Short mmCIF file of C-alpha atoms in Angstrom, two decimals:
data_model
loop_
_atom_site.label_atom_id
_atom_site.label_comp_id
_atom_site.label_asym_id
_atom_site.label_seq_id
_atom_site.Cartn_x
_atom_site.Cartn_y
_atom_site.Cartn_z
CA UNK W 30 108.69 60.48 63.81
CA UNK W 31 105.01 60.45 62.29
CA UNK W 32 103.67 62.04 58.91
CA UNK W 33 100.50 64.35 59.68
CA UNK W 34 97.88 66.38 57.82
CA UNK W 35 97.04 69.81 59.23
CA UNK W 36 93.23 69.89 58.32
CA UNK W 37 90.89 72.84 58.47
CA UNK W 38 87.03 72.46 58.47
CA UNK W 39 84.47 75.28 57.44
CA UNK W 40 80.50 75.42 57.77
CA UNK W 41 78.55 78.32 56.73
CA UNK W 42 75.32 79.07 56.67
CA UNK W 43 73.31 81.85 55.86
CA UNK W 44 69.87 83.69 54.84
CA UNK W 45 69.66 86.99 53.01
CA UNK W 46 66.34 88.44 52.56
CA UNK W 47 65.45 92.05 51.02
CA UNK W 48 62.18 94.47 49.78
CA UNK W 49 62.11 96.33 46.81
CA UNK W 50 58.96 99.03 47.38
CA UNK W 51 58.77 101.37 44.40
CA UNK W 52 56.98 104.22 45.82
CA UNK W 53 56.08 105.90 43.14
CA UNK W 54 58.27 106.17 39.48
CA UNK W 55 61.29 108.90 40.91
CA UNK W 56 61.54 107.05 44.55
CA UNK W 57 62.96 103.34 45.04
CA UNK W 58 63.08 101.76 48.78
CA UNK W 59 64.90 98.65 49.22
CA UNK W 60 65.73 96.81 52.84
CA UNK W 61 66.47 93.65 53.91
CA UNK W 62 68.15 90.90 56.59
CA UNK W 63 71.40 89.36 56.36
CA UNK W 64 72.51 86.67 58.77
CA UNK W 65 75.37 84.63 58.50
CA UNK W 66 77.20 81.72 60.84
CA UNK W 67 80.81 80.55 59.93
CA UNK W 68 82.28 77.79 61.68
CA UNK W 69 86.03 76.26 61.38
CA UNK W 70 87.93 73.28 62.90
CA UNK W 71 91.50 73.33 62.88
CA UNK W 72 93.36 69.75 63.63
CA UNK W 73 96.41 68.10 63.02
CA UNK W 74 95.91 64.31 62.50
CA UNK W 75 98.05 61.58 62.95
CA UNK W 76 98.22 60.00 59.16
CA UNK W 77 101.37 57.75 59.18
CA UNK W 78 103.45 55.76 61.82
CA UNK W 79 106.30 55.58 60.05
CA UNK W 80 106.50 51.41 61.49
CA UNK W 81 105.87 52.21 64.74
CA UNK W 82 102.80 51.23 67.29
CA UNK W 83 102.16 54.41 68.39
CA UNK W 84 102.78 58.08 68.36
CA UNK W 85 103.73 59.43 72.26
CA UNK W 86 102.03 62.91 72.73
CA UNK W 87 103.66 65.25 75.21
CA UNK W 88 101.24 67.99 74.65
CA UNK W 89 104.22 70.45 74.06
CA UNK W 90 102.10 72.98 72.96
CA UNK W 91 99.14 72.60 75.01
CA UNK W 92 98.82 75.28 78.21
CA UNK W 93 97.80 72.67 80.76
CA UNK W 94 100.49 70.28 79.68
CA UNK W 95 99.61 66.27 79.25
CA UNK W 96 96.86 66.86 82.42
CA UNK W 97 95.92 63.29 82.68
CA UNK W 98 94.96 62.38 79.22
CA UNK W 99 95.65 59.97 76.84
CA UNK W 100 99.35 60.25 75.44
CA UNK W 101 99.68 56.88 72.89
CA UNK W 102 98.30 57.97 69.72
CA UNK W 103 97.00 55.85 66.21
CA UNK W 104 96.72 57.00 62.81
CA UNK W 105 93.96 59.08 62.70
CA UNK W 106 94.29 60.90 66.12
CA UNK W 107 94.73 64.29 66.54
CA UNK W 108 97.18 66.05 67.87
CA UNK W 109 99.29 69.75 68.45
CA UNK W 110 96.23 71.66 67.29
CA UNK W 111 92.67 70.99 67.86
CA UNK W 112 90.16 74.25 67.95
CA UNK W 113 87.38 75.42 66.96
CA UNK W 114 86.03 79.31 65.09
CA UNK W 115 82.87 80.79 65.72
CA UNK W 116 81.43 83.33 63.96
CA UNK W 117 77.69 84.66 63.63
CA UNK W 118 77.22 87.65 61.77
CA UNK W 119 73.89 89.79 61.16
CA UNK W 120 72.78 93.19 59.38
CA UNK W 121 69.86 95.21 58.32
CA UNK W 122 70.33 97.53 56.03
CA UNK W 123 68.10 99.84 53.74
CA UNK W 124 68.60 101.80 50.98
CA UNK W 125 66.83 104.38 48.98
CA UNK W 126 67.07 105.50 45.29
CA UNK W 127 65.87 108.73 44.00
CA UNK W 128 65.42 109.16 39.95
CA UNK W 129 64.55 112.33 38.46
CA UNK W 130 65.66 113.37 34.96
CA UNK W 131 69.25 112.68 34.44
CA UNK W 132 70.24 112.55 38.23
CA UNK W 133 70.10 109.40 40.14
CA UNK W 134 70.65 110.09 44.07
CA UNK W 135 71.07 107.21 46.64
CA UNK W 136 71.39 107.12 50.40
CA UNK W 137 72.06 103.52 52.61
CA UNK W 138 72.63 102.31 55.77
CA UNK W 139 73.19 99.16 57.90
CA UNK W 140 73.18 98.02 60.94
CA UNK W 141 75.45 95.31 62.09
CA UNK W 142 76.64 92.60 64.94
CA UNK W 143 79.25 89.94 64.84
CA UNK W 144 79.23 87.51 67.72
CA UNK W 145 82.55 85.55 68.29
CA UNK W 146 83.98 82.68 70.04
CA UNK W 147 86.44 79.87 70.35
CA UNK W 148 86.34 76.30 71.43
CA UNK W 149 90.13 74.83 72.23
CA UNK W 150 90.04 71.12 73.95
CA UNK W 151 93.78 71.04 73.60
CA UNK W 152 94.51 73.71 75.06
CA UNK W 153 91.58 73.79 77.97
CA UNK W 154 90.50 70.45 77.92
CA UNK W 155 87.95 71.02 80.84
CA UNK W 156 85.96 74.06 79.90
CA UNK W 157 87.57 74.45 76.17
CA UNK W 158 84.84 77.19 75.37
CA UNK W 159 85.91 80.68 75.53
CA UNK W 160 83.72 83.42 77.22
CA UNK W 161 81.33 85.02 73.98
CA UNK W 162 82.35 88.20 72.42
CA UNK W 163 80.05 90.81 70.78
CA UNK W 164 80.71 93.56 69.21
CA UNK W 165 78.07 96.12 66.95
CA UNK W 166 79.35 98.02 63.61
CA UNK W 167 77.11 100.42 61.20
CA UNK W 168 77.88 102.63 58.26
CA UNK W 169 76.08 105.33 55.91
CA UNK W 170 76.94 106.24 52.58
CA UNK W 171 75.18 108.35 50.20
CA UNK W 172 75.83 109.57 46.46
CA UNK W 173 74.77 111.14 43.00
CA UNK W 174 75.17 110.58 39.46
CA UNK W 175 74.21 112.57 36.52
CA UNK W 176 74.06 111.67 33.27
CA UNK W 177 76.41 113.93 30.61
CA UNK W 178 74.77 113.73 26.96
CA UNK W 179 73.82 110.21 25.70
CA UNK W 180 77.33 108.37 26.71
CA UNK W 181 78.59 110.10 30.00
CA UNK W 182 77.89 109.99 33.55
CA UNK W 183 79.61 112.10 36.44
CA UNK W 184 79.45 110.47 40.17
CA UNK W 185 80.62 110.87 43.33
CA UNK W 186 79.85 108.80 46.47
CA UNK W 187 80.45 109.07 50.32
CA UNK W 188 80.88 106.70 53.10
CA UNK W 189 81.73 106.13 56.78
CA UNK W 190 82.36 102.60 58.51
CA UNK W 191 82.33 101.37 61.92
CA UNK W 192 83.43 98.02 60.89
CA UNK W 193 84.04 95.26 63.58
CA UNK W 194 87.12 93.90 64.23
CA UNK W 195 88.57 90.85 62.77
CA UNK W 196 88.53 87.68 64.71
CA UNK W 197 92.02 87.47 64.28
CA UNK W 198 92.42 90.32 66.91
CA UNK W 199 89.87 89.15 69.09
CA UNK W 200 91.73 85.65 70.11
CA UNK W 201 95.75 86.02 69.44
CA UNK W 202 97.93 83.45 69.93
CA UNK W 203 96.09 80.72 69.44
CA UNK W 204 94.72 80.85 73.28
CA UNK W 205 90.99 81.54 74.49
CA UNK W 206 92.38 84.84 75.84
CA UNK W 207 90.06 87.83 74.83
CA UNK W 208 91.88 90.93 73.56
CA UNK W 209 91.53 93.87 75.69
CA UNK W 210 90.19 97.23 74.46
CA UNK W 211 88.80 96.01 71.28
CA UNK W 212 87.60 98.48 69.17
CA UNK W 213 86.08 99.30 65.35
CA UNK W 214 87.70 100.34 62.54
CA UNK W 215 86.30 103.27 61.17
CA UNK W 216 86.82 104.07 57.54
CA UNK W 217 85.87 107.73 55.95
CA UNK W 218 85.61 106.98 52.18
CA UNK W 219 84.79 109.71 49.00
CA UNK W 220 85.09 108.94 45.55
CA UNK W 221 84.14 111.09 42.01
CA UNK W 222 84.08 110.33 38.69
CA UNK W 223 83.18 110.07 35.13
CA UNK W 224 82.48 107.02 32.96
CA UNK W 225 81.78 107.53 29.10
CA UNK W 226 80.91 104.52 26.75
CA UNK W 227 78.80 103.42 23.98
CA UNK W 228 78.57 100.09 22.51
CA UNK W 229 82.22 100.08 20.98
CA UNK W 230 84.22 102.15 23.96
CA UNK W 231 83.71 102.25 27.13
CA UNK W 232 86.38 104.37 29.47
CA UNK W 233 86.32 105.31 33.56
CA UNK W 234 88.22 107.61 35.54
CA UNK W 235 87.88 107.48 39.45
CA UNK W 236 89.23 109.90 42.11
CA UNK W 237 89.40 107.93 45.79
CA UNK W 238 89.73 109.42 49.34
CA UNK W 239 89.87 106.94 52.24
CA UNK W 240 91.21 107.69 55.49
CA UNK W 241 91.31 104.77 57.96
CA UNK W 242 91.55 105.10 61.57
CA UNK W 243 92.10 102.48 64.63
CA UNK W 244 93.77 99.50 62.14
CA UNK W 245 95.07 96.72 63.61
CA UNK W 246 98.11 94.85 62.74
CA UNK W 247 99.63 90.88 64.47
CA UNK W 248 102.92 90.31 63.14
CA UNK W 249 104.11 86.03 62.95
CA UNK W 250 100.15 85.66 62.84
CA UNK W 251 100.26 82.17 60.64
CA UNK W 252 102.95 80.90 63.11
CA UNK W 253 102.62 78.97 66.34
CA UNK W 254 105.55 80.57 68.87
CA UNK W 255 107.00 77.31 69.74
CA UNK W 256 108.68 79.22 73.16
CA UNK W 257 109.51 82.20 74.72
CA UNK W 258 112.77 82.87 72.55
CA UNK W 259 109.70 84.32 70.00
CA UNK W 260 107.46 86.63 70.31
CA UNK W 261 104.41 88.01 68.48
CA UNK W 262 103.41 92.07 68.27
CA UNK W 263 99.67 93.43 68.50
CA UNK W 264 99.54 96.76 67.28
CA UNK W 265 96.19 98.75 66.90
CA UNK W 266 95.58 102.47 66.49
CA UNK W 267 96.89 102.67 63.24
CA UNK W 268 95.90 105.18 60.69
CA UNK W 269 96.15 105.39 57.26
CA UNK W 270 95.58 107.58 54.59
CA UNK W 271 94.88 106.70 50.85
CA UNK W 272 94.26 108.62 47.77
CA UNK W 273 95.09 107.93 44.21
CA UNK W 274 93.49 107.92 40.86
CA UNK W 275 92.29 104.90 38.57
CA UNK W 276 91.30 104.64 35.13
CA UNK W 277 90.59 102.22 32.66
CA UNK W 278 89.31 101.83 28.61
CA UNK W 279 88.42 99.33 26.16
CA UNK W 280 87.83 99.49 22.76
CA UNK W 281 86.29 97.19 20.26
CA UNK W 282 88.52 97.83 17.34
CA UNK W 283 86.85 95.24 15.27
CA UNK W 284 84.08 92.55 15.07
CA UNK W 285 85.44 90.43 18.10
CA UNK W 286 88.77 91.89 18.97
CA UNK W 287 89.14 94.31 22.13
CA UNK W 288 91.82 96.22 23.20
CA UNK W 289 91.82 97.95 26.86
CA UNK W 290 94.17 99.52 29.15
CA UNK W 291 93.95 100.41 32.96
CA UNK W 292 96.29 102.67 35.08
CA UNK W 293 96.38 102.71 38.83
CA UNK W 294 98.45 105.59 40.80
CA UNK W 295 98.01 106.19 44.77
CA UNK W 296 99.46 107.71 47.69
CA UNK W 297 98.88 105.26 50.66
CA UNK W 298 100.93 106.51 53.86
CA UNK W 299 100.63 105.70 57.73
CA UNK W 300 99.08 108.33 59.75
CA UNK W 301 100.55 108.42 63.21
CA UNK W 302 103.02 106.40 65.49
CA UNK W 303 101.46 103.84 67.44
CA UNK W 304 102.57 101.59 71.09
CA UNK W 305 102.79 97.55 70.15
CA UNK W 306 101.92 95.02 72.92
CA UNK W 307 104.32 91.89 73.06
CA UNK W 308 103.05 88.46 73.80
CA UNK W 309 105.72 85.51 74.52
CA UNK W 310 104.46 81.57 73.07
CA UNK W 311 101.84 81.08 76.76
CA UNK W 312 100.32 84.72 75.62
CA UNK W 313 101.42 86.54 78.14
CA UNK W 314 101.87 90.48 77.86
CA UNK W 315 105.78 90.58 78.51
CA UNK W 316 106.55 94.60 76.93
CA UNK W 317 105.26 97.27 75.05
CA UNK W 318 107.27 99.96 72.87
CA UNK W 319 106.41 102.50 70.77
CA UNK W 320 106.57 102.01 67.19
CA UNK W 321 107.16 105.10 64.62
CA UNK W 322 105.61 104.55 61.88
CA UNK W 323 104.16 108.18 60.91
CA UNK W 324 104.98 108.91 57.26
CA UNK W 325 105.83 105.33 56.05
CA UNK W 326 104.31 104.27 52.91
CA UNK W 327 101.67 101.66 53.52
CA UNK W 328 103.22 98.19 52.29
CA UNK W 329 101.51 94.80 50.37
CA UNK W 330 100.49 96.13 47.66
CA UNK W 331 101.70 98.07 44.83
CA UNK W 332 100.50 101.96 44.56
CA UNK W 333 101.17 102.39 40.79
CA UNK W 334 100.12 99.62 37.98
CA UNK W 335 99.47 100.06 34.43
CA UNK W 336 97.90 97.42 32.46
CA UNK W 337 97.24 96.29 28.82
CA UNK W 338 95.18 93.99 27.69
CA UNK W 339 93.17 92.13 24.78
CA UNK W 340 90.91 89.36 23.89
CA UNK W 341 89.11 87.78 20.70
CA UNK W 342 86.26 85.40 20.45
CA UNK W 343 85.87 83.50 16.94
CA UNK W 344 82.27 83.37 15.85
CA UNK W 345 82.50 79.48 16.63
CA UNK W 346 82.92 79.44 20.33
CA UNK W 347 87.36 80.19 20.78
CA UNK W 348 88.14 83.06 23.67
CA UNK W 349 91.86 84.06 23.28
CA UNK W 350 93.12 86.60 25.95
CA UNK W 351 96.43 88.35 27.06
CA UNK W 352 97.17 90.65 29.91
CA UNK W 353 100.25 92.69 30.62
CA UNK W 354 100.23 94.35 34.21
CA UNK W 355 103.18 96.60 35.11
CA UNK W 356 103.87 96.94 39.19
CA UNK W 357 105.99 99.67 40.72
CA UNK W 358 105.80 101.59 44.10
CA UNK W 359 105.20 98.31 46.16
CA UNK W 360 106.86 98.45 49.63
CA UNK W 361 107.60 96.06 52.33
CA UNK W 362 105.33 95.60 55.14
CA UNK W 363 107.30 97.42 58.35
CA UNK W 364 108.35 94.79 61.42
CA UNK W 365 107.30 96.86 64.49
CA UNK W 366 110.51 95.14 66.02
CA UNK W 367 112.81 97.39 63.58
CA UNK W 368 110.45 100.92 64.11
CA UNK W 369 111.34 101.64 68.11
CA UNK W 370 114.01 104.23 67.05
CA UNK W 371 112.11 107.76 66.60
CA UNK W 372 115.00 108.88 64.66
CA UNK W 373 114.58 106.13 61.83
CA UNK W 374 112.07 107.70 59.50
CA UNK W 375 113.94 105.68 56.47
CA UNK W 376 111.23 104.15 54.00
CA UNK W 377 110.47 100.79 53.86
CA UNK W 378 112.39 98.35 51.60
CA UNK W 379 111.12 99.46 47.72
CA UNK W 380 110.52 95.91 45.99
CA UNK W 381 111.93 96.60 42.58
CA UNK W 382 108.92 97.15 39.91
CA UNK W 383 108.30 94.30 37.49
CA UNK W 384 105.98 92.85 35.07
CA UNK W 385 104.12 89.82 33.91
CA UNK W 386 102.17 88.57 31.07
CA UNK W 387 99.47 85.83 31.94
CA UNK W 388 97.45 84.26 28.26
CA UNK W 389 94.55 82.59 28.22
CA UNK W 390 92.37 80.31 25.79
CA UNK W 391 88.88 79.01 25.99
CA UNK W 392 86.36 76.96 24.35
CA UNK W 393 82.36 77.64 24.45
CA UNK W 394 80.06 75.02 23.67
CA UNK W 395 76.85 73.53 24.01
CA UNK W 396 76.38 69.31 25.29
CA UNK W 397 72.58 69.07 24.40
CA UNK W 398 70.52 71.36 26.87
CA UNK W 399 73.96 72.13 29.16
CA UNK W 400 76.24 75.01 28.45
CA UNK W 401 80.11 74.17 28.80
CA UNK W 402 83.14 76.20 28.98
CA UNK W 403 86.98 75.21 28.47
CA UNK W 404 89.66 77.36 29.67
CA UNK W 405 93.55 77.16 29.45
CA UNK W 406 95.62 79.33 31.25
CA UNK W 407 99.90 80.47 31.48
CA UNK W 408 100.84 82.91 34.21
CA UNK W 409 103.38 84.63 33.81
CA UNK W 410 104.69 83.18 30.70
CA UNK W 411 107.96 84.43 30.38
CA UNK W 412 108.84 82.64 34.04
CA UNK W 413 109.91 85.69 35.78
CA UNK W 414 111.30 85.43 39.28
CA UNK W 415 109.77 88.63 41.36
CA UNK W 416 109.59 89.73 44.73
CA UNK W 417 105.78 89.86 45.69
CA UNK W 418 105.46 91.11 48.72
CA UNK W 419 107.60 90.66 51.85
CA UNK W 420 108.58 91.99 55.56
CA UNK W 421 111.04 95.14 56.13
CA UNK W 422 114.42 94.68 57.79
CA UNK W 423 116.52 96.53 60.29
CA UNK W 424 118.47 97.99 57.72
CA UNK W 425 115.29 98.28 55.10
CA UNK W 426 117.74 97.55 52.63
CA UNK W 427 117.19 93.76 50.42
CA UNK W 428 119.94 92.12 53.01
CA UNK W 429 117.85 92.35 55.68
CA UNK W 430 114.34 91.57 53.75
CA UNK W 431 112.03 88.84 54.35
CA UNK W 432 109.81 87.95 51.99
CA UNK W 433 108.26 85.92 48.66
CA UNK W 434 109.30 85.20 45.33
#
C-alpha cells in the first residue's frame, strides 16, 4: 500500500471591459466584453511508500489498460487520475437605462459562447485531447421601478436564459466521450416588489416566478464507478417550476444596535417525467428507463426559512453579531433508480426542520496607513446534529435515506 494526495490545479484568466455613454440626462447606454479561460488539472500523486521501492501501477482504471507504459512508480508520480478541464468563456452584453421622474426603466442583453474540452493522458495516452465542443447561450431581461413618496420603490423585472450547459454534462464519466444531444437550459424568470427604507429601517418584499426547462441531472457524479456492478444516470429534460415569496427588515433600534428579520416561503416542484440514460464504469450506454418525477417537490434546499438576526458595533472598533435561521420544507434529492414505477407519486423523504444559531465577534482597527479587521466566529453553537441535505430511498422513508449530517 502507498499514501497519496488527490490534487486539483486551477488557472483563470480573464478581461472584462465595458462603456458607459450617457446620452443625454434621462438615457444611460452601457456595453462591454467579457472573456474568460478556466483551466484545471486533476492528479493523484504518489506521496508515501510506506518502506517499499516502488509503487506497481496496473492502470485499473485507465480504458487502454497498462498499454506499454511505465508501471514502477516513486513518490511523486502520478497515478489513477490524471486530466485536464478546459474552459473558455466569452459575452457581450449591453444595457440601457432610462430615467425620467420617479421611473427608472432598464432593458439588457448578452450574447454568449463557452468553448469546452478535455485532455486525459491516462486514460488516452496517445491522442489524450478530446474533440472541442462549442456551444452559444443569450438572454434578455428588461424592468421598471418607480419610486413611492420619499422612502418606497415598487419593481418588477423580467428575464429569459439560454444558458449553456455545464461541463459536467458535456464529458460524464470521467472519459473524453462527448454527450449526445446537448442542449441549453432555458430559464423564464419575473419578479415584483416593493422596498421601503430610510436611514433607520429599511424592509423588502419580493414576489419570484421562474420556470426552468431542459435541466440536467448525473447522479454518483463525485464518484469514479470502479466496475460494472455500478452505474451512473444522465437525466436531462427536466423542468421545474418555482415561485415563492421573500422578505426581509432591519431596524436600527438604537445608536449601534440593529435588529432584522428575513422570511423565505416557496413552492419549487418538478414539471414533467423524464427518460434517464445509464452508463456502466467504461461509459458505455447499457439502458434507459423512464423516470416519474412530475409533481415531486424539488430537493437540496429548503423552501421555507425564517431568520432573526442582530449586530452592535461599539464606537471603538468591536462588531458583535448573532443569527438564528429556522429551515423547514427541505426534501431529499430523488434517485432516478427508485422513480421507474409510474404508480409511485409518494414525496420525497421530508428532512425534519431544524435550526441553528451561528455568533460572531470582530475587531476594527487601524496599523499606521493599513486598515485591519479581526473576526471570531461559532456555528452553530448549541452543536446540533441535522440532516442537511441527502438522497431519497426506495421506500422515501429515513431507513432508506442517504445523506449528510
Amino acid at each position: 500500500n502507498v499514501l497519496t494526495n488527490y490534487k486539483a490545479d486551477h488557472y483563470w484568466a480573464g478581461l472584462l471591459s465595458s462603456l458607459t455613454l450617457d446620452v443625454n440626462d434621462k438615457l444611460k447606454i452601457t456595453s462591454g466584453v467579457h472573456l474568460r479561460y478556466f483551466r484545471s488539472h486533476l492528479y493523484e500523486v504518489v506521496d508515501d511508500l510506506m518502506g517499499g521501492d516502488c509503487w506497481i501501477e496496473q492502470y485499473a482504471w485507465s480504458l487502454p489498460g497498462v498499454d506499454g507504459r511505465e508501471q514502477l512508480k516513486k513518490r511523486g508520480d502520478v497515478i489513477n487520475v490524471d486530466n485536464y478541464s478546459m474552459i473558455g468563456y466569452g459575452n457581450l452584453f449591453a444595457q440601457a437605462e432610462y430615467k425620467t421622474g420617479k421611473l427608472t426603466t432598464f432593458i439588457a442583453s448578452t450574447v454568449s459562447g463557452t468553448h469546452y474540452r478535455r485532455e486525459d493522458p491516462y486514460n488516452y495516452p496517445e491522442n489524450p485531447l478530446s474533440e472541442p465542443v462549442g456551444k452559444a447561450g443569450f438572454d434578455v431581461k428588461g424592468g421598471a421601478g418607480y419610486k413611492t413618496g420619499e422612502h418606497g420603490n415598487v419593481y418588477a423585472n423580467l428575464g429569459f436564459y439560454s444558458r449553456e450547459p455545464y461541463y459536467k454534462f458535456v464529458f460524464v464519466n470521467y472519459s473524453n466521450t462527448i454527450a449526445q444531444n446537448l442542449v441549453n437550459e432555458k430559464i423564464t424568470s419575473a419578479e415584483a416588489g416593493y422596498t421601503l427604507g430610510n436611514e433607520k429601517f429599511s424592509s423588502r418584499i419580493n414576489l419570484y416566478y421562474t420556470l426552468w426547462k431542459d435541466k440536467s441531472m448525473l447522479t454518483n457524479e463525485n464518484i469514479q464507478l470502479a466496475d460494472s456492478s455500478l452505474t451512473r444516470a444522465l437525466v436531462r429534460g427536466l423542468n421545474a417550476l418555482h415561485y415563492g415569496l421573500e422578505a426581509e427588515i432591519s431596524y436600527n433600534v438604537i445608536q449601534h444596535l440593529t435588529l432584522g428579520a428575513t422570511l423565505s416561503v416557496g413552492n419549487w416542484k418538478w414539471q414533467n417525467d423524464v427518460s434517464a440514460s445509464i452508463y456502466n464504469d467504461n461509459e458505455v450506454l447499457v439502458d434507459s428507463m423512464q423516470v416519474y418525477t412530475k409533481g415531486l417537490y424539488v430537493g437540496d434546499a429548503p423552501q421555507t426559512q425564517f431568520g432573526l438576526s442582530a449586530s452592535y458595533r461599539t464606537a471603538d472598533g468591536f462588531r458583535f453579531a448573532a443569527d438564528w435561521v429556522f429551515y423547514d420544507r427541505l426534501y431529499a434529492n430523488f434517485d432516478p433508480a427508485n422513480r421507474n414505477n409510474p404508480d409511485d407519486r409518494s414525496q420525497p423523504y421530508r428532512i425534519p426542520s431544524y435550526s441553528l444559531l451561528d455568533l460572531y465577534a470582530g475587531y476594527d482597527m487601524q496599523v499606521k496607513q493599513f486598515p485591519v479587521s479581526l473576526q471570531l466566529g461559532c456555528q452553530n453553537v448549541f452543536d446540533k446534529e441535522t440532516i442537511i441535505r441527502g438522497e431519497d430511498g426506495a421506500n422515501h422513508d429515513l431507513a432508506t435515506f442517504k445523506g449528510f449530517w
